[in-house]
Amino acid sequence: MKLELDWTRCDGHGVCAQLLPDRIDTDEWGFPVLAETAVRPEQLTAVRRAVAACPALALRLDNTRARPGAGGSR
Amino acid sequence: MTALLAGSRAVFPSSLGAPRLFAGLDADHRALDLAGHVAVHGPLPSADLPRLVGLLDAVGLSGRGGAGFPLAAKLRALSAPARRVVVNGSESEPASAKDRALMRHVPHLVLDGALAVAAAVGARRVTVAVHDEWTATALTRATGERVDTRTVRVHRTGDTFVSGEARTLVRELTGGPALPPGRRVHATERGILLANAETFAQLAVLLRLGPRRFAATGTPDEPGTALLSVGGAVAHPGVLEVPLGMPLGLVLRHVGAEPSDTVVLGGYHGAWLPTDPALPLSRRGVDAAGGSFGAGVVLVAGSQTCALGELARTADWLAAQSAGQCGPCRFGLPALAADVRALLRGHPAALPAAQRHAALVDGRGACSHPDAAARYVRSGLAVLGDELNAHRRGGCGRPVLGVLPIGRTS
């Protein structure tokens, strides 16, 4: 499982960083810095709580394996 | 001399070595009409999807948009017939003019490639995205000359840098806002096959030449030609078709470049590099030098302008082009630009601040703009050590001439 962040929704409320202080820090503007996106089974409960608590609904738990990035093509 | 490759101005197509995309263009650079196109290039062979993919794989054709993503891989990623083929000719990179040059002067090559792909993938619609009116008119005229373009539409994109980004364009064309989506969905997942205008033109040449003749120029790893948009402190700015692997020095001499310690390759999502005349202009060659080929932009800073000031201007522009959706980009890029301005004024603490801000925005956004902008600024700081020292001591003595083009006039 991977913890994914939709940056277009995130407003820097900081709830996630408060709930998951070992995983999420905040930058000087209040936006989350994710140390680690992989979520181990024993971490799921805590991570789910943060996902549910985000006021902007910006967090998501993703089950699919990471696709190789195609980058932004022009 | 400032040399702008702006939207409504003429773009002078020329070549070093035998032209392919620009073959048949006369000294007046008049557009090749359909009759002229067929006279120069001959009839277009048809190809089904497996043959198309086979041809592309045989020459390893890299996409000619900024990311260089191979068209063959996009075709393979289609799990069902595509609904639409999109030609990305929006060219929102301010220093790039190659897609405009193609569509204004040899539109039928672009249309050939797009229609060949559409037929192979079963797409019923082709959309050509362009920015300015001259290009739109040239394309519309060309489609009017053909009988196979009933389903081709020309779409005008907006003024912003982000409007040319692939996923943004797809979103705009499918009824959404011209903004990158929050989730990394590839265009092929939405039934859309999108590629850069030059990619389609190269395919049109490949279909006619076949892999062996196509690979007669270029390098073994990167056969064929590429279009470079050369500008900045040069006597003859314009779009230059060169065999891949052409040494930078030959290009600089051909365009009458001012002597310059540094060049910017790949535009403002590319990198500043020390001017190495032997540098091979290919994806591999530029990567090996620590840069990025991008969409083939070559900019010469020259020796008359304050290069650090040029970096500051372009950093400001990059910050202003943030779509504003994502905090780290929206706040971080202006902070980074402010750091560069502070370095212009000689503040020593601005350098670690710039490094910190560049690292902070990397990877933290919905699209690659913050990553690429940060990498571009860092590359500038890395090669302009002497400039930084001079400014710490009070200045370099050169004015900021505005040699690097930003914004477009269309």
Coordinates of C-alpha atoms in Angstrom, one line a residue, chain B:
Chain B
M1 CA 21.5 41.5 -29.6
T2 CA 18.3 40.0 -28.2
A3 CA 16.8 37.3 -30.4
L4 CA 13.2 36.4 -29.6
L5 CA 11.5 33.4 -31.1
A6 CA 8.1 34.8 -30.3
G7 CA 4.8 33.5 -31.6
S8 CA 3.8 35.9 -34.3
R9 CA 7.2 36.5 -35.7
A10 CA 8.6 34.6 -38.6
V11 CA 10.6 31.5 -37.7
F12 CA 13.4 30.8 -40.1
P13 CA 13.7 27.1 -40.8
S14 CA 17.1 25.9 -42.0
S15 CA 19.3 22.9 -41.7
L16 CA 22.8 21.8 -41.1
G17 CA 23.4 18.8 -43.3
A18 CA 20.7 17.3 -45.5
P19 CA 17.3 18.4 -44.4
R20 CA 14.5 15.9 -44.0
L21 CA 11.6 17.7 -42.3
F22 CA 12.6 20.9 -44.0
A23 CA 13.4 19.3 -47.3
G24 CA 12.0 21.2 -50.3
L25 CA 11.7 24.6 -48.6
D26 CA 12.8 27.4 -50.9
A27 CA 14.8 30.5 -49.8
D28 CA 11.6 32.3 -49.1
H29 CA 10.4 29.5 -46.7
R30 CA 7.0 29.5 -48.3
A31 CA 4.8 26.7 -47.0
L32 CA 4.8 23.5 -49.0
D33 CA 1.3 23.0 -50.3
L34 CA 0.0 19.6 -50.9
A35 CA 1.3 19.3 -54.5
G36 CA 4.7 20.6 -53.3
H37 CA 4.7 18.2 -50.4
V38 CA 4.0 15.1 -52.5
A39 CA 6.6 16.2 -55.1
V40 CA 9.3 16.5 -52.3
H41 CA 8.3 13.5 -50.1
G42 CA 6.4 11.2 -52.4
P43 CA 3.3 9.2 -51.5
L44 CA 2.7 8.1 -47.9
P45 CA 2.8 4.3 -47.5
S46 CA 0.1 2.9 -45.2
A47 CA 0.9 0.9 -42.1
D48 CA -1.2 -1.0 -39.6
L49 CA -0.5 -0.7 -35.9
P50 CA 2.0 -3.6 -35.7
R51 CA 4.0 -2.3 -38.6
L52 CA 4.0 1.2 -37.2
V53 CA 5.2 0.1 -33.8
G54 CA 7.8 -2.1 -35.5
L55 CA 9.2 0.8 -37.5
L56 CA 9.3 3.1 -34.5
D57 CA 11.1 0.4 -32.5
A58 CA 13.5 -0.3 -35.2
V59 CA 14.9 3.2 -35.0
G60 CA 14.1 3.8 -31.4
L61 CA 12.3 7.0 -32.2
S62 CA 12.2 9.2 -29.1
G63 CA 9.3 11.6 -28.7
R64 CA 10.2 15.1 -29.8
G65 CA 8.3 16.7 -26.9
G66 CA 10.3 17.7 -23.8
A67 CA 10.2 14.3 -22.1
G68 CA 11.4 12.4 -25.2
F69 CA 8.9 9.6 -24.4
P70 CA 8.9 7.1 -27.3
L71 CA 5.7 7.0 -29.4
A72 CA 6.0 3.2 -29.6
A73 CA 5.5 2.9 -25.9
K74 CA 2.4 5.0 -26.0
L75 CA 1.0 2.9 -28.8
R76 CA 1.7 -0.2 -26.8
A77 CA 0.0 1.3 -23.7
L78 CA -3.3 1.5 -25.6
S79 CA -5.4 -1.4 -24.4
A80 CA -8.2 -0.6 -26.8
P81 CA -8.6 1.6 -29.9
A82 CA -7.9 5.2 -29.1
R83 CA -10.8 7.6 -29.5
R84 CA -8.6 10.5 -30.5
V85 CA -5.2 11.4 -31.7
V86 CA -3.9 14.7 -30.4
V87 CA -1.0 16.6 -32.0
N88 CA 0.6 18.7 -29.4
G89 CA 1.8 21.8 -31.3
S90 CA 1.0 24.2 -28.5
E91 CA 4.7 24.9 -27.9
S92 CA 4.2 26.9 -24.7
E93 CA 8.0 26.9 -24.0
P94 CA 8.8 30.5 -24.9
A95 CA 12.2 29.7 -26.5
S96 CA 10.9 26.9 -28.7
A97 CA 9.7 27.6 -32.2
K98 CA 10.2 24.2 -34.0
D99 CA 6.6 23.0 -33.8
R100 CA 5.4 26.3 -35.2
A101 CA 8.0 26.1 -37.9
L102 CA 6.8 22.6 -38.9
M103 CA 3.1 23.5 -39.0
R104 CA 3.6 26.7 -40.8
H105 CA 6.0 25.5 -43.5
V106 CA 5.5 21.7 -43.8
P107 CA 2.1 21.1 -42.3
H108 CA 1.4 18.1 -44.5
L109 CA 4.2 16.1 -42.8
V110 CA 2.6 16.6 -39.4
L111 CA -0.8 15.7 -40.8
D112 CA 0.6 12.6 -42.6
G113 CA 2.0 11.3 -39.3
A114 CA -1.1 12.1 -37.3
L115 CA -3.5 10.6 -39.8
A116 CA -1.3 7.5 -40.1
V117 CA -1.4 6.9 -36.4
A118 CA -5.2 7.7 -36.3
A119 CA -5.8 5.0 -38.9
A120 CA -3.6 2.5 -37.1
V121 CA -5.2 3.0 -33.7
G122 CA -8.8 3.3 -34.9
A123 CA -9.2 6.9 -33.8
R124 CA -12.0 8.8 -35.4
R125 CA -10.8 12.2 -34.4
V126 CA -7.6 14.1 -34.8
T127 CA -7.1 17.4 -32.9
V128 CA -4.1 19.6 -33.6
A129 CA -3.4 21.9 -30.7
V130 CA -1.7 25.2 -31.6
H131 CA -1.3 28.5 -30.0
D132 CA -1.1 31.3 -32.5
E133 CA -3.3 32.4 -35.4
W134 CA -0.6 32.2 -38.1
T135 CA 0.0 28.5 -37.3
A136 CA -3.7 27.8 -37.0
T137 CA -4.4 29.3 -40.4
A138 CA -1.6 27.4 -42.0
L139 CA -2.9 24.1 -40.6
T140 CA -6.4 24.9 -41.6
R141 CA -5.4 25.7 -45.1
A142 CA -3.4 22.4 -45.3
T143 CA -6.3 20.3 -44.0
G144 CA -8.5 22.0 -46.6
E145 CA -6.3 20.8 -49.4
R146 CA -6.7 17.1 -48.4
V147 CA -9.5 14.7 -48.7
D148 CA -8.5 12.6 -45.6
T149 CA -8.8 15.4 -43.1
R150 CA -12.6 15.4 -42.5
T151 CA -12.1 14.6 -38.8
V152 CA -9.2 17.0 -38.2
R153 CA -9.8 19.9 -35.9
V154 CA -7.5 22.7 -35.0
H155 CA -7.6 23.8 -31.3
R156 CA -6.2 27.0 -30.0
T157 CA -4.5 26.8 -26.6
G158 CA -4.1 29.5 -24.1
D159 CA -1.1 31.7 -23.1
T160 CA 0.2 29.9 -20.1
F161 CA 3.2 27.6 -19.9
V162 CA 1.2 24.9 -18.3
S163 CA -1.4 24.9 -21.1
G164 CA 1.1 23.0 -23.3
E165 CA 1.7 20.2 -20.8
A166 CA 0.3 16.9 -22.1
R167 CA -2.1 16.0 -19.3
T168 CA -3.3 19.6 -19.0
L169 CA -4.0 19.7 -22.7
V170 CA -5.9 16.4 -22.6
R171 CA -8.0 17.7 -19.7
E172 CA -8.8 20.9 -21.5
L173 CA -9.8 19.0 -24.7
T174 CA -12.1 16.7 -22.7
G175 CA -14.0 19.5 -21.1
G176 CA -11.9 20.1 -18.0
P177 CA -9.9 23.1 -16.9
A178 CA -6.5 23.8 -18.4
L179 CA -4.7 22.6 -15.3
P180 CA -2.7 19.4 -14.5
P181 CA -4.9 16.8 -12.8
G182 CA -4.1 15.9 -9.2
R183 CA -3.7 12.3 -10.0
R184 CA -1.1 11.0 -12.5
V185 CA -3.4 9.6 -15.1
H186 CA -1.8 9.0 -18.5
A187 CA -3.5 10.2 -21.6
T188 CA -3.7 6.7 -23.1
E189 CA -5.9 5.6 -20.1
R190 CA -8.4 8.1 -21.4
G191 CA -8.3 6.7 -24.9
I192 CA -6.2 9.6 -26.2
L193 CA -3.0 9.2 -28.1
L194 CA -1.0 12.4 -27.7
A195 CA 2.4 13.2 -29.1
N196 CA 4.4 16.2 -30.1
A197 CA 4.0 17.7 -33.6
E198 CA 7.6 16.9 -34.6
T199 CA 7.2 13.3 -33.5
F200 CA 4.4 12.9 -36.0
A201 CA 6.5 14.6 -38.7
Q202 CA 9.4 12.3 -38.0
L203 CA 7.1 9.4 -38.3
A204 CA 5.9 10.6 -41.7
V205 CA 9.5 10.6 -42.8
L206 CA 10.2 7.2 -41.3
L207 CA 7.2 5.7 -43.1
R208 CA 8.6 6.7 -46.4
L209 CA 12.3 6.0 -45.8
G210 CA 12.0 2.8 -43.8
P211 CA 14.4 2.1 -40.9
R212 CA 17.6 1.7 -42.8
R213 CA 17.5 4.9 -44.8
F214 CA 16.1 6.8 -41.7
A215 CA 19.1 5.7 -39.8
A216 CA 21.5 6.8 -42.4
T217 CA 21.9 10.0 -40.4
G218 CA 22.2 10.7 -36.7
T219 CA 23.8 8.4 -34.2
P220 CA 23.5 4.6 -33.9
D221 CA 21.4 5.0 -30.7
E222 CA 19.5 8.0 -31.9
P223 CA 19.1 7.9 -35.7
G224 CA 17.5 10.7 -37.7
T225 CA 17.4 14.4 -37.3
A226 CA 16.1 16.7 -34.6
L227 CA 14.9 20.3 -34.8
L228 CA 16.7 22.8 -32.6
S229 CA 15.3 26.2 -31.6
V230 CA 18.4 28.3 -31.4
G231 CA 18.3 31.8 -29.9
G232 CA 19.7 34.2 -27.4
A233 CA 22.9 36.0 -28.3
V234 CA 23.2 34.7 -31.9
A235 CA 23.2 36.5 -35.2
H236 CA 20.8 34.1 -36.9
P237 CA 18.2 32.7 -34.6
G238 CA 15.7 30.2 -35.9
V239 CA 14.9 26.6 -36.1
L240 CA 17.7 24.4 -37.3
E241 CA 17.3 20.8 -38.5
V242 CA 20.4 18.8 -37.6
P243 CA 21.4 15.1 -37.5
L244 CA 21.3 13.9 -33.9
G245 CA 24.7 14.0 -32.4
M246 CA 25.8 17.2 -34.2
P247 CA 28.5 18.9 -32.0
L248 CA 27.3 22.0 -30.3
G249 CA 30.2 24.0 -31.6
L250 CA 29.2 23.6 -35.2
V251 CA 25.7 24.7 -34.4
L252 CA 27.0 27.8 -32.5
R253 CA 29.2 28.7 -35.4
H254 CA 26.5 28.2 -38.0
V255 CA 24.1 30.6 -36.1
G256 CA 26.8 33.2 -35.5
A257 CA 26.7 32.8 -31.7
E258 CA 28.5 35.3 -29.5
P259 CA 31.3 33.8 -27.5
S260 CA 29.7 32.5 -24.3
D261 CA 30.9 30.6 -21.3
T262 CA 27.5 29.1 -20.8
V263 CA 24.6 27.8 -22.8
V264 CA 21.1 26.8 -21.8
L265 CA 20.0 23.5 -23.3
G266 CA 16.5 22.3 -23.2
G267 CA 14.9 25.6 -22.3
Y268 CA 13.7 26.6 -18.8
H269 CA 13.0 23.0 -17.9
G270 CA 16.5 22.2 -19.1
A271 CA 19.8 23.2 -17.8
W272 CA 22.7 25.7 -17.9
L273 CA 25.9 24.1 -19.0
P274 CA 29.4 25.2 -19.7
T275 CA 29.8 25.7 -23.4
D276 CA 31.6 22.6 -24.7
P277 CA 31.9 22.8 -28.5
A278 CA 32.4 19.0 -28.6
L279 CA 29.1 18.3 -26.8
P280 CA 27.0 16.0 -29.0
L281 CA 23.5 17.3 -29.4
S282 CA 21.6 14.1 -28.7
R283 CA 19.6 13.0 -25.7
R284 CA 22.4 10.7 -24.6
G285 CA 25.1 13.4 -25.2
V286 CA 23.3 16.1 -23.3
D287 CA 22.3 13.7 -20.5
A288 CA 25.9 12.7 -20.1
A289 CA 26.9 16.3 -19.7
G290 CA 24.4 16.7 -16.9
G291 CA 21.8 18.5 -18.9
S292 CA 18.6 17.6 -20.6
F293 CA 17.9 17.8 -24.4
G294 CA 14.2 18.6 -23.7
A295 CA 12.6 19.9 -26.9
G296 CA 15.8 21.0 -28.5
V297 CA 16.1 24.6 -27.3
V298 CA 19.6 26.0 -27.5
L299 CA 20.1 29.4 -25.9
V300 CA 23.3 31.4 -25.9
A301 CA 23.7 33.8 -23.0
G302 CA 26.7 35.6 -24.6
S303 CA 29.3 37.7 -22.9
Q304 CA 27.5 41.1 -22.9
T305 CA 24.7 40.4 -20.5
C306 CA 24.8 39.7 -16.8
A307 CA 24.2 35.9 -16.8
L308 CA 23.1 35.8 -13.2
G309 CA 20.5 38.4 -14.1
E310 CA 19.3 36.3 -16.9
L311 CA 18.9 33.4 -14.5
A312 CA 17.0 35.7 -12.2
R313 CA 14.6 36.8 -15.0
T314 CA 13.9 33.2 -16.0
A315 CA 13.5 32.1 -12.4
D316 CA 10.9 34.8 -12.0
W317 CA 9.1 33.7 -15.1
L318 CA 9.1 30.1 -13.9
A319 CA 7.6 31.1 -10.6
A320 CA 4.9 33.2 -12.4
Q321 CA 4.0 30.2 -14.6
S322 CA 3.0 28.0 -11.6
A323 CA -0.5 27.0 -12.1
G324 CA -0.9 27.8 -8.4
Q325 CA -2.6 24.5 -7.5
C326 CA 0.1 23.1 -5.3
G327 CA 1.5 24.8 -2.3
P328 CA 5.2 23.9 -2.6
C329 CA 5.3 25.1 -6.2
R330 CA 3.1 28.2 -5.6
F331 CA 5.2 29.3 -2.7
G332 CA 8.5 27.6 -3.3
L333 CA 9.3 28.8 -6.8
P334 CA 8.8 32.5 -5.9
A335 CA 11.0 31.9 -2.8
L336 CA 13.6 30.4 -5.1
A337 CA 13.4 33.3 -7.5
A338 CA 13.8 35.7 -4.6
D339 CA 16.9 33.8 -3.6
V340 CA 18.4 34.3 -7.0
R341 CA 17.6 38.0 -6.9
A342 CA 19.3 38.2 -3.5
L343 CA 22.3 36.6 -5.0
L344 CA 22.3 39.3 -7.7
R345 CA 22.6 41.8 -4.8
G346 CA 25.4 39.8 -3.4
H347 CA 23.8 38.3 -0.2
P348 CA 26.0 35.2 0.6
A349 CA 23.2 33.5 2.7
A350 CA 21.0 33.4 -0.4
L351 CA 23.0 30.5 -1.8
P352 CA 22.2 27.9 0.8
A353 CA 18.6 29.3 0.9
A354 CA 18.4 28.7 -2.9
Q355 CA 19.7 25.1 -2.5
R356 CA 17.2 24.5 0.3
H357 CA 14.3 25.8 -1.6
A358 CA 15.2 24.0 -4.8
A359 CA 15.4 20.7 -2.9
L360 CA 12.1 21.5 -1.1
V361 CA 10.0 21.9 -4.2
D362 CA 11.4 18.8 -6.0
G363 CA 8.7 16.2 -6.5
R364 CA 6.1 17.9 -4.4
G365 CA 3.4 18.9 -6.9
A366 CA 0.9 17.5 -9.4
C367 CA 3.2 18.0 -12.4
S368 CA 6.8 18.3 -13.1
H369 CA 7.0 22.0 -13.2
P370 CA 8.5 22.5 -9.7
D371 CA 11.0 19.6 -10.2
A372 CA 12.2 20.9 -13.6
A373 CA 12.3 24.6 -12.5
A374 CA 14.3 23.7 -9.5
R375 CA 16.7 21.7 -11.5
Y376 CA 17.1 24.5 -14.0
V377 CA 17.9 27.1 -11.3
R378 CA 20.3 24.8 -9.6
S379 CA 22.1 24.2 -12.9
G380 CA 22.5 27.9 -13.4
L381 CA 23.9 28.4 -9.9
A382 CA 26.3 25.5 -10.5
V383 CA 27.9 27.0 -13.6
L384 CA 27.8 30.7 -12.6
G385 CA 30.3 30.4 -9.7
D386 CA 32.4 33.2 -11.1
E387 CA 29.4 35.4 -11.5
L388 CA 28.2 34.7 -8.0
N389 CA 31.6 35.7 -6.6
A390 CA 31.6 38.9 -8.7
H391 CA 28.2 39.9 -7.3
R392 CA 29.3 39.2 -3.8
R393 CA 32.1 41.6 -4.4
G394 CA 29.8 44.3 -5.7
G395 CA 28.7 43.3 -9.2
C396 CA 29.9 41.9 -12.6
G397 CA 29.7 45.2 -14.4
R398 CA 27.3 44.0 -17.1
P399 CA 23.7 45.0 -17.5
V400 CA 20.9 42.5 -17.7
L401 CA 20.0 42.7 -21.4
G402 CA 17.1 40.3 -21.5
V403 CA 18.8 37.9 -23.9
L404 CA 16.9 34.8 -22.8
P405 CA 13.3 35.0 -24.2
I406 CA 10.4 34.8 -21.9
G407 CA 6.7 35.1 -22.7
R408 CA 5.4 35.2 -26.2
T409 CA 3.9 37.8 -28.4
S410 CA 1.0 36.3 -30.4

